[in-house]
Short mmCIF file of C-alpha atoms and ligand atoms in Angstrom, two decimals:
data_model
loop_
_atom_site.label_atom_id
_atom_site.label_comp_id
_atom_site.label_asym_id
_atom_site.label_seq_id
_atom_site.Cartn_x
_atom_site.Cartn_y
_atom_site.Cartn_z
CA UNK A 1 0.00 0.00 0.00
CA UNK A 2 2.64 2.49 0.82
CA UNK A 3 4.19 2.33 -2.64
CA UNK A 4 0.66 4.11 -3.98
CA UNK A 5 1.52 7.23 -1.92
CA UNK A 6 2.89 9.98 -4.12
CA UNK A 7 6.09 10.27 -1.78
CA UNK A 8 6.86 6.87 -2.48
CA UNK A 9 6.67 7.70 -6.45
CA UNK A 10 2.69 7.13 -6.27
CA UNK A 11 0.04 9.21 -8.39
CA UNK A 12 -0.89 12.18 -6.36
CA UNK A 13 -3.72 12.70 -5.00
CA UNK A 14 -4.46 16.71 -5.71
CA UNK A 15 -3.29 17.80 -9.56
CA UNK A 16 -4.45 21.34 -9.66
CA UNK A 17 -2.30 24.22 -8.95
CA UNK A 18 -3.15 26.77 -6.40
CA UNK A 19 -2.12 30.11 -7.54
CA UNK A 20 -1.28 33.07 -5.14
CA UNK A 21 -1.05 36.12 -5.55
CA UNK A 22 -4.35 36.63 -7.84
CA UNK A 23 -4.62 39.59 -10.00
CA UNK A 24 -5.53 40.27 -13.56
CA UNK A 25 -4.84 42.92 -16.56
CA UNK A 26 -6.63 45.73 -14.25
CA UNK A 27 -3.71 45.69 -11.63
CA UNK A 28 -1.39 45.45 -14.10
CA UNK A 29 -2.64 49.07 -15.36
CA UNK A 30 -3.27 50.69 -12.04
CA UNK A 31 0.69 50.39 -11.45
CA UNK A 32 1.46 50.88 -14.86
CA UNK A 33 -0.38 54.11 -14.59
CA UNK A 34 1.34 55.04 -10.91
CA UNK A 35 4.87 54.57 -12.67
CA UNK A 36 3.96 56.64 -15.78
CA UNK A 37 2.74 60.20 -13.95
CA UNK A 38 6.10 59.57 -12.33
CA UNK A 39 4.64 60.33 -8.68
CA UNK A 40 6.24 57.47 -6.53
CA UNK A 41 6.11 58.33 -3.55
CA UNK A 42 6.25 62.04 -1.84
CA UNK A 43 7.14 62.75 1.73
CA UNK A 44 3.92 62.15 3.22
CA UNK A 45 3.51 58.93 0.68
CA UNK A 46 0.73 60.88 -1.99
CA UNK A 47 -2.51 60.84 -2.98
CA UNK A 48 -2.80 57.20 -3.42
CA UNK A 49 -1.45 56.35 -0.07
CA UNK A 50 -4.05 58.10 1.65
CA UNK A 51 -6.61 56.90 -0.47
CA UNK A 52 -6.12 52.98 -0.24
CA UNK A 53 -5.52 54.16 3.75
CA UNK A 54 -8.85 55.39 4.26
CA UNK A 55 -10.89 52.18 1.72
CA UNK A 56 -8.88 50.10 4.20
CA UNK A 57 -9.87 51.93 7.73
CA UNK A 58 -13.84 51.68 5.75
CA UNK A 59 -13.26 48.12 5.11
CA UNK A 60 -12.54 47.27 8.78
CA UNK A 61 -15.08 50.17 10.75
CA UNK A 62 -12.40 51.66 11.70
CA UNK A 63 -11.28 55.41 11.80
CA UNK A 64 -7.66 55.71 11.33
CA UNK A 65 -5.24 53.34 8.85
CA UNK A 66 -1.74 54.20 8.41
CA UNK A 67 0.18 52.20 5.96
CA UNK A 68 3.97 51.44 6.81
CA UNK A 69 6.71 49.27 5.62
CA UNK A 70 5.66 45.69 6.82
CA UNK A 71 3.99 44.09 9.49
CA UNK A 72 6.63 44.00 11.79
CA UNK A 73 7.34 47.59 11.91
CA UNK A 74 3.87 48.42 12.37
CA UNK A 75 4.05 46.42 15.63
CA UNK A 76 6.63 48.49 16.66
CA UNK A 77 4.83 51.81 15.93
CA UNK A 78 1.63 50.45 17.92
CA UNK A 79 3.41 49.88 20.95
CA UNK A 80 5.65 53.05 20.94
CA UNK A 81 1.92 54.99 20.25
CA UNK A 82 0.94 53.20 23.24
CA UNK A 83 3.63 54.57 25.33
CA UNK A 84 5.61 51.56 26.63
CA UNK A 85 8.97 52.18 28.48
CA UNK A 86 11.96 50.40 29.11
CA UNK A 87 11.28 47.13 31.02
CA UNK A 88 7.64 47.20 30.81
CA UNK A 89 6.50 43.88 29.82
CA UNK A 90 3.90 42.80 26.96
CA UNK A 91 2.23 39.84 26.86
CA UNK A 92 2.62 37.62 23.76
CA UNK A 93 1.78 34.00 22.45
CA UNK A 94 4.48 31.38 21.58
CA UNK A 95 2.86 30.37 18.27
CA UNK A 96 3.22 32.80 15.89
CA UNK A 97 6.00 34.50 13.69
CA UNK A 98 9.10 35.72 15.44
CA UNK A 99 8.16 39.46 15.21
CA UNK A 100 5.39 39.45 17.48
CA UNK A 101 7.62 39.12 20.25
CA UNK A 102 10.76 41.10 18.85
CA UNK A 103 9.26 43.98 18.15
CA UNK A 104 8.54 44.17 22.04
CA UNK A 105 12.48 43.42 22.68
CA UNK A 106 12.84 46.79 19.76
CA UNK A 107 10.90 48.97 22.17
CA UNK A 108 13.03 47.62 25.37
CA UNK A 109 10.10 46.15 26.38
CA UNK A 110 9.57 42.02 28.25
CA UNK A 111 7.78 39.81 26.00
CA UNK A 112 6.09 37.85 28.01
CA UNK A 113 5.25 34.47 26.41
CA UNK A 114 1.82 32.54 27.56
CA UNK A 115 0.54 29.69 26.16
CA UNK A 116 -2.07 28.75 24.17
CA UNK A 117 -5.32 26.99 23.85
CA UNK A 118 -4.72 23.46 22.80
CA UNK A 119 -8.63 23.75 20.85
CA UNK A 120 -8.18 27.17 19.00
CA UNK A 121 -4.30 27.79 18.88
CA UNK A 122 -4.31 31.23 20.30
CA UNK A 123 -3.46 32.84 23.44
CA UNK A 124 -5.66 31.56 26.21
CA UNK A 125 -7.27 34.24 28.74
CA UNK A 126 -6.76 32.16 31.78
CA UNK A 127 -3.14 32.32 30.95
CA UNK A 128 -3.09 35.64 30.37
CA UNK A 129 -4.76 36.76 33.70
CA UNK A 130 -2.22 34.55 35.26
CA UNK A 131 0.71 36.50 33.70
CA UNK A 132 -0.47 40.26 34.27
CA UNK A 133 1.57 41.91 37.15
CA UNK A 134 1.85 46.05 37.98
CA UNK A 135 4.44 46.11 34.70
CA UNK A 136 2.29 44.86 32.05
CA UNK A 137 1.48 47.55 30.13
CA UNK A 138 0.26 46.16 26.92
CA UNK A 139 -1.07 42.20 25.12
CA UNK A 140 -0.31 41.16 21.56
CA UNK A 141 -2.91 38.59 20.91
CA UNK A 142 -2.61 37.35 17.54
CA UNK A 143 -5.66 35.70 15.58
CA UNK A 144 -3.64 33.14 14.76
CA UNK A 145 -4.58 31.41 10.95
CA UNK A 146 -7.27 34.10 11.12
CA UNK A 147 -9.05 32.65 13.78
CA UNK A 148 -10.39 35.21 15.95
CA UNK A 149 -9.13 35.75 19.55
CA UNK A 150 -11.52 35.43 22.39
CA UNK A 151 -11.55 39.42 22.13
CA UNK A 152 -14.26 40.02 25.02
CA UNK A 153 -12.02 38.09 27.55
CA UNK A 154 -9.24 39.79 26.53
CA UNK A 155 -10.97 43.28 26.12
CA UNK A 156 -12.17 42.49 30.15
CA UNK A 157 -8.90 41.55 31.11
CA UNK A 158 -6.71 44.53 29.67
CA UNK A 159 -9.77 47.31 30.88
CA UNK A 160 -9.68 45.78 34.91
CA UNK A 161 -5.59 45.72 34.64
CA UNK A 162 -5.04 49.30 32.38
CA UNK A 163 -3.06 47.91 29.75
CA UNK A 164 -3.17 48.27 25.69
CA UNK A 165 -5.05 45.91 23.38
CA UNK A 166 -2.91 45.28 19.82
CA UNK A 167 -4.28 43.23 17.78
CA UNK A 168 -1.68 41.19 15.49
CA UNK A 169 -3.89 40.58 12.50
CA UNK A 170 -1.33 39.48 9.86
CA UNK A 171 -2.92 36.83 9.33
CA UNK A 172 -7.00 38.18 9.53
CA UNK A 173 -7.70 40.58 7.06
CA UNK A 174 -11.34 40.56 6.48
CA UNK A 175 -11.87 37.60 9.21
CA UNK A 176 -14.82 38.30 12.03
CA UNK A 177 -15.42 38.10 15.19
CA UNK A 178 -19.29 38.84 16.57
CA UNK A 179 -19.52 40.84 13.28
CA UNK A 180 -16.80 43.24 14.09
CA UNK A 181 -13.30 43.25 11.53
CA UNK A 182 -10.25 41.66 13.13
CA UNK A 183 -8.20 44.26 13.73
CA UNK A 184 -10.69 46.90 15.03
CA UNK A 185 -11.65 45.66 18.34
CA UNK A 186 -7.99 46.24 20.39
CA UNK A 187 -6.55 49.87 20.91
CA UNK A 188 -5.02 49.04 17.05
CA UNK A 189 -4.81 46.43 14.81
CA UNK A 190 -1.92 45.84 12.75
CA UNK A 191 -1.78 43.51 9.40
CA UNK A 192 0.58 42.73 7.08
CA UNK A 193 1.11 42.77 3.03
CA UNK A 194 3.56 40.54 2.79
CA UNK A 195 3.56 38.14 -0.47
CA UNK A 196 2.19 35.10 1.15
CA UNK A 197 -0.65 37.05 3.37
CA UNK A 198 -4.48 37.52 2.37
CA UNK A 199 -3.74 40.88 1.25
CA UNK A 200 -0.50 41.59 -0.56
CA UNK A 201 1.37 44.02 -2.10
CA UNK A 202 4.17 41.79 -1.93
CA UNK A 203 5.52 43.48 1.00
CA UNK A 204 3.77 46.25 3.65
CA UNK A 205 1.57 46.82 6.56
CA UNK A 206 -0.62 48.89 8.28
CA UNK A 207 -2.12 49.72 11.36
CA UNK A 208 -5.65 50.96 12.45
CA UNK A 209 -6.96 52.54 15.25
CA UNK A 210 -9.89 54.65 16.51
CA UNK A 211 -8.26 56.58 18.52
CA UNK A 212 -6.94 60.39 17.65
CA UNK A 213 -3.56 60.94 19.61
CA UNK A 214 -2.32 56.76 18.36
CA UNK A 215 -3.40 57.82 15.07
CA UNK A 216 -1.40 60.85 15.36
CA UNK A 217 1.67 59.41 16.95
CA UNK A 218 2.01 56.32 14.66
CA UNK A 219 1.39 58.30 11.70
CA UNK A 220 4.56 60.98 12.83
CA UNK A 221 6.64 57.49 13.59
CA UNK A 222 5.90 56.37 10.45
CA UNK A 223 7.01 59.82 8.63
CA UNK A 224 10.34 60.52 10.64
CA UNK A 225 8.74 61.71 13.17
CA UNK A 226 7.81 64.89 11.35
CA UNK A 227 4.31 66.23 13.00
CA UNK A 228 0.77 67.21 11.38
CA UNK A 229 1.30 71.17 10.15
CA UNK A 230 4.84 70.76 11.50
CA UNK A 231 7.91 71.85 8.84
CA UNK A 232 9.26 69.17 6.80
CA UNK A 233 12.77 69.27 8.99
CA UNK A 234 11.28 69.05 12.30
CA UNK A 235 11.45 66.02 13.87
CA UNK A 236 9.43 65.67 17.10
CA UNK A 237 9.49 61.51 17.82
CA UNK A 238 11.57 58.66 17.59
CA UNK A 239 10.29 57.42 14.38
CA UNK A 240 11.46 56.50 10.71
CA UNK A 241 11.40 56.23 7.09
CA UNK A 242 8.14 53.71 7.32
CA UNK A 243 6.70 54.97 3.73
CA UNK A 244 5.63 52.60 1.73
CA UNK A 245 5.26 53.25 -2.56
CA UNK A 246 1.90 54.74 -4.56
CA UNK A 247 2.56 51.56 -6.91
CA UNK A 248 2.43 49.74 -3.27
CA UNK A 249 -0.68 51.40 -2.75
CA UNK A 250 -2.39 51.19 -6.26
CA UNK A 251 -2.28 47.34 -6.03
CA UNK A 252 -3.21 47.54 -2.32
CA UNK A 253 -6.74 49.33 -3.72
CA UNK A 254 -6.95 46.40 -6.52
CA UNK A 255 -6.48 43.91 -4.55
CA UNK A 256 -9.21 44.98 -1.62
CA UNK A 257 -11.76 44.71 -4.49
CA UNK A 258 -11.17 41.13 -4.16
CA UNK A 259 -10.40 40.28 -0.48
CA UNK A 260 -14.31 39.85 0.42
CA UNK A 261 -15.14 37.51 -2.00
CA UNK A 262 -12.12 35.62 -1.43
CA UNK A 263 -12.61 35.63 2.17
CA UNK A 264 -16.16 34.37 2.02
CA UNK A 265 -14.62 31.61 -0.31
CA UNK A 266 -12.06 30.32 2.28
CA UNK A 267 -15.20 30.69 4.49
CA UNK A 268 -17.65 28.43 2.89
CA UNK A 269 -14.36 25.95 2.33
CA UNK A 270 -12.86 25.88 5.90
CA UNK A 271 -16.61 25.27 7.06
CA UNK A 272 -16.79 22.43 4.23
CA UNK A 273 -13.50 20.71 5.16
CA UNK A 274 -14.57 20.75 8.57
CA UNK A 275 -17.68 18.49 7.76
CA UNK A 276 -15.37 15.96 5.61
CA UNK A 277 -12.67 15.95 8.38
CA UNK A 278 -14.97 15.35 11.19
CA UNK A 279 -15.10 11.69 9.30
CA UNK A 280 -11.95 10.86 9.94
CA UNK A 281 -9.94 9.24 13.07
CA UNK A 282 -7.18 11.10 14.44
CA UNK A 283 -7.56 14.53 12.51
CA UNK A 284 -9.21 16.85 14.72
CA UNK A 285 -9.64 20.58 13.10
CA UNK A 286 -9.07 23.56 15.48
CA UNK A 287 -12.10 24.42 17.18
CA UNK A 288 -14.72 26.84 15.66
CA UNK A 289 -17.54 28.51 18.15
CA UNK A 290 -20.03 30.90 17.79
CA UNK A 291 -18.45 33.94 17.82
CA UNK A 292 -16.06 33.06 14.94
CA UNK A 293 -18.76 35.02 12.54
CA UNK A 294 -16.13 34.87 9.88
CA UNK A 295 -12.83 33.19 9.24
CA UNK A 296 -10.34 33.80 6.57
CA UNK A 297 -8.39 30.75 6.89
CA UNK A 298 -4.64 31.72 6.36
CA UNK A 299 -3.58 28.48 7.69
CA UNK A 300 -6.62 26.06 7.98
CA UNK A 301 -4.74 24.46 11.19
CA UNK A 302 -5.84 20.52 11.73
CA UNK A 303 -4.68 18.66 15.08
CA UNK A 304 -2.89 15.06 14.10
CA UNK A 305 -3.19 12.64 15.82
CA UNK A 306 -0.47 9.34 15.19
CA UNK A 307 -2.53 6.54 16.69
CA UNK A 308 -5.19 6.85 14.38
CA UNK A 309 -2.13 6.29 11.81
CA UNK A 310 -0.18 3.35 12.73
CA UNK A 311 2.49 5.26 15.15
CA UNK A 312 3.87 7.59 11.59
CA UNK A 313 4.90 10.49 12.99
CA UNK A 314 2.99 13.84 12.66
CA UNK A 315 6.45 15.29 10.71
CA UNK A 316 6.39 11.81 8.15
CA UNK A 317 2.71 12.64 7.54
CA UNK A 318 3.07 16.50 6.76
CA UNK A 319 5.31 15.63 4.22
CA UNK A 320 3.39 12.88 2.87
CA UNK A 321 0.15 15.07 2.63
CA UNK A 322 2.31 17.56 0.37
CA UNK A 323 3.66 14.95 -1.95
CA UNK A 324 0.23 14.62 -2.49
CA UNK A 325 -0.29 17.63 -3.97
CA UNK A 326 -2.23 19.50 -0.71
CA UNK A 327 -0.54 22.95 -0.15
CA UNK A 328 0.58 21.85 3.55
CA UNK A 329 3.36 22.14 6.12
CA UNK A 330 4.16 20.86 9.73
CA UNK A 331 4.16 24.65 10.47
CA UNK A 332 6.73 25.69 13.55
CA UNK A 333 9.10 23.65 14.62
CA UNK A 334 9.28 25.03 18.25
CA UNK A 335 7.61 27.94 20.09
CA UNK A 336 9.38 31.57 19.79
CA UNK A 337 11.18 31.52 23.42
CA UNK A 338 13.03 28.56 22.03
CA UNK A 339 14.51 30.47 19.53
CA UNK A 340 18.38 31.57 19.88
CA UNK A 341 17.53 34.74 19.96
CA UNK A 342 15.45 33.98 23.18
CA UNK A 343 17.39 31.54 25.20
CA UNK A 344 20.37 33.26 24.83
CA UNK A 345 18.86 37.14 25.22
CA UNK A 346 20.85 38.46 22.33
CA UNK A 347 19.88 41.88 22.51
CA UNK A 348 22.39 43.28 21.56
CA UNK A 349 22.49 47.17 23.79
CA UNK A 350 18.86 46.65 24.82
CA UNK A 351 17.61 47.01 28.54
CA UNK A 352 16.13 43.82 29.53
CA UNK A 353 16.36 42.96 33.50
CA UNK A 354 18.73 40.85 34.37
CA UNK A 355 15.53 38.57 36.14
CA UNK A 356 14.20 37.83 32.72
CA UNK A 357 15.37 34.27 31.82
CA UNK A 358 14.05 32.29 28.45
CA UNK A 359 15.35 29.42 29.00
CA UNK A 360 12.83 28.52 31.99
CA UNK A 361 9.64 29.39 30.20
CA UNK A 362 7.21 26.24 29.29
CA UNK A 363 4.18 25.99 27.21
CA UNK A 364 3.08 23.26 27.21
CA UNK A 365 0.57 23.37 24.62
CA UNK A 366 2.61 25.78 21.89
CA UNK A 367 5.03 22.68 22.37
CA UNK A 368 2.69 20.08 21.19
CA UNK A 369 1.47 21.91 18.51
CA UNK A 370 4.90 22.36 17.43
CA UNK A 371 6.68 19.30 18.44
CA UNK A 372 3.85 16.63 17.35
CA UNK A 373 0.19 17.93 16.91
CA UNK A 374 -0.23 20.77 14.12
CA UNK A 375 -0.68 20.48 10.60
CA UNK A 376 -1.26 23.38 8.19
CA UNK A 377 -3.07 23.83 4.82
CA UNK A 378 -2.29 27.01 3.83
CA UNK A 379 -4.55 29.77 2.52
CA UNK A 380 -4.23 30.04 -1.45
CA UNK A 381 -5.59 25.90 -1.31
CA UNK A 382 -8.45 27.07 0.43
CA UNK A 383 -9.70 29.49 -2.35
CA UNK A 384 -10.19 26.10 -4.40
CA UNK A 385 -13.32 24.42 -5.23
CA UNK A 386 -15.23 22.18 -2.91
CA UNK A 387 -13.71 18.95 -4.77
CA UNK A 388 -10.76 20.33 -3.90
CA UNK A 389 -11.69 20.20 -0.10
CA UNK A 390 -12.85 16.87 -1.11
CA UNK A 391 -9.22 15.70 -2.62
CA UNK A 392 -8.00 16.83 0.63
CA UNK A 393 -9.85 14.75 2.29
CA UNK A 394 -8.94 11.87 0.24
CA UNK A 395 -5.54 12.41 0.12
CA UNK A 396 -5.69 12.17 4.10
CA UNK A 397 -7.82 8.97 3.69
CA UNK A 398 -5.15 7.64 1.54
CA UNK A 399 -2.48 8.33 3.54
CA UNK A 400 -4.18 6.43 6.35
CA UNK A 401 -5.55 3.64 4.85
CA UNK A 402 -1.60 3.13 3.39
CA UNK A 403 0.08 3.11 6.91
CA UNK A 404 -2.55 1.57 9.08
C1 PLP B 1 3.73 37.94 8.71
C2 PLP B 1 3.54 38.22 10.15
C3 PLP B 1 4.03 39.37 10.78
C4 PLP B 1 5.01 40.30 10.13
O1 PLP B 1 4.67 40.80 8.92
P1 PLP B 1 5.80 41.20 7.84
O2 PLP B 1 5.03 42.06 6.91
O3 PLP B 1 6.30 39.94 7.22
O4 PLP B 1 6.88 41.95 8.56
C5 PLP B 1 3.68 39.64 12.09
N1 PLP B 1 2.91 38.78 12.78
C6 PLP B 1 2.45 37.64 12.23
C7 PLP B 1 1.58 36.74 13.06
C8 PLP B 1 2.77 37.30 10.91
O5 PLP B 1 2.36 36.14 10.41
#
């Protein structure tokens, strides 16, 4: 049986060819048109700038988007808007991309790392009201896959302690949760543009907020620190070059046009998958409640499990499902704190305490997901058709039915 699977030189499973980025002759124009008026970029970034800005704060309910370089930096503008000083610590998940928590080490700040839920992959409250002391000053939940924090717990938890809400929604443009846009629920949102995220431009970012003096600070950061009315050489806060391009901006506008539909799509297929999974042993998708009005599926995140498959280890089995042809991945290896960076608190001039040591935190359930548990099917496969989800499921059933 195990010479049928496609890793063993096998017919695969899944034939089509997911394609990501999407666009079509109409974006192709739009920057062709940017790069022939010759208008690039000005100081403040130009007209179109400020115009895919504001569709974007519309598209999310919010007031306030400024764009900026990627969705790291924009991070890193939130929390120095929100006023963090040296040693004040921010609480962060250990499953999620490495700038979550090192844009808190930028700002001299403690990341402080609690775990997650094993059902939903994102921070867990609990934990969170567990870590909160007199120096937390500000959370980074992330909506991990685009799944959407439980943002009413949180929102409870950082109003009774004083601390700043910012949303890391790289991965949850368009997602939902109780109706409201990811992103626009915390003090500000940030989001990402880079190439392999729901929304690209290749690379960029942007933050949103409802709030007048964050949007005014972030927006200074992002401009050298220059100030609203101020002269073009006066430069009032730490800040710096953040601008991103008008042909960055021109395909930003395009490419909104499509991100409802497509997020509705992923919808409609996460939801579908779901049903098909649910029929087999030992592949458990991340939980889904209520609130989740709308997901957008950058990862669609399963839970393996290896004695439904004969013992083969969750790492054999990720790379069987994408010799099959499914656009998947084990995802991370090990949580954040694990990383180098972490454990040896290479920080090169920053002011972190002496007290803070890496090497003794434990998560136990980032570590599953990372060591044994997660799978990921990533988001461009999930804007395929429902036989798609269907080959999916097969090629999991396959896979089984070879090693069992
Ligand atoms: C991609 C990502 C970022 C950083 O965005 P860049 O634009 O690549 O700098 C931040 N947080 C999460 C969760 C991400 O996945």
């Amino acid at each position: 049986m195990r010479d049928k699977l496609a890793i063993n030189g096998g017919p695969k499973t899944v034939n089509k060819e997911f394609i990501w980025p999407i666009y079509d002759a109409s974006d192709v124009n739009a920057v062709t048109e940017i790069v022939q008026s010759g208008k690039w970029g000005n100081p403040d970034c130009g007209d179109e700038v400020a115009k895919f800005e504001q569709e974007f704060a519309d598209y999310c309910g919010s007031k306030y988007a400024i764009t900026c370089v990627n969705g790291s930096v924009s991070l890193r503008l939130a929390l120095i808007a929100c006023g963090v000083k040296p040693g004040d610590e921010v609480i962060v998940p250990p499953y999620t991309f490495i700038t979550t928590a090192s844009s808190v080490i930028e700002c001299n700040c403690v990341p402080i790392f609690v775990d997650i839920d094993p059902d939903t992959y994102n921070i867990s409250p609990a934990a969170i009201e567990a870590a909160v002391t007199e120096r937390t000053k500000a959370i980074i939940p992330v909506h991990f896959g685009g799944l959407a924090c439980d943002m009413d717990a949180i929102m409870d938890i950082a109003k009774r302690h004083n601390f700043h809400v910012i949303e890391d929604a790289a991965h949850a443009h368009g997602a939902e949760y109780k109706g409201k846009k990811l992103g626009s629920i915390g003090d500000v949102g940030s989001f990402s543009f880079q190439s392999s995220k729901n929304l690209t431009s290749g690379e960029g970012g942007i933050v949103i907020t409802n709030d007048d003096e964050l949007y005014a600070m972030m927006r200074s950061l992002r401009n050298v620190g220059r100030i609203e009315g101020g002269q073009w050489y006066d430069h009032y806060n730490p800040g710096c070059n953040y601008r991103i391009t008008q042909m960055q901006a021109v395909l930003l506008s395009q490419q909104l046009k499509r991100l409802e539909a497509q997020t509705q799509k992923r919808n409609d297929n996460g939801l579908y998958l779901n049903q098909l999974l649910s029929e087999i042993k030992g592949i458990t998708p991340l939980s889904r409640d209520e609130a989740i009005s709308l997901h957008c599926y950058h990862i669609y995140i399963v839970k393996y499990d290896s004695t439904a498959f004969g013992g083969l280890s969750r790492n054999d089995f990720a790379a069987m499902l994408a010799a099959e042809g499914v656009p998947s991945f084990k995802g991370y290896p090990h949580p954040l704190y694990k990383q180098p960076l972490f454990q040896n608190k290479n920080f090169m001039c920053y002011a972190i305490p002496e007290y803070v040591d890496f090497t003794q935190v434990h998560c136990p359930n980032a570590e599953q997901a990372c060591s044994s548990d997660a799978v990921w099917i990533l988001q461009h496969a999930m804007l395929g058709e429902k036989e798609d989800m269907e080959a999916f499921a097969n090629a999991i059933l396959k896979i089984q039915q070879a090693v069992s």
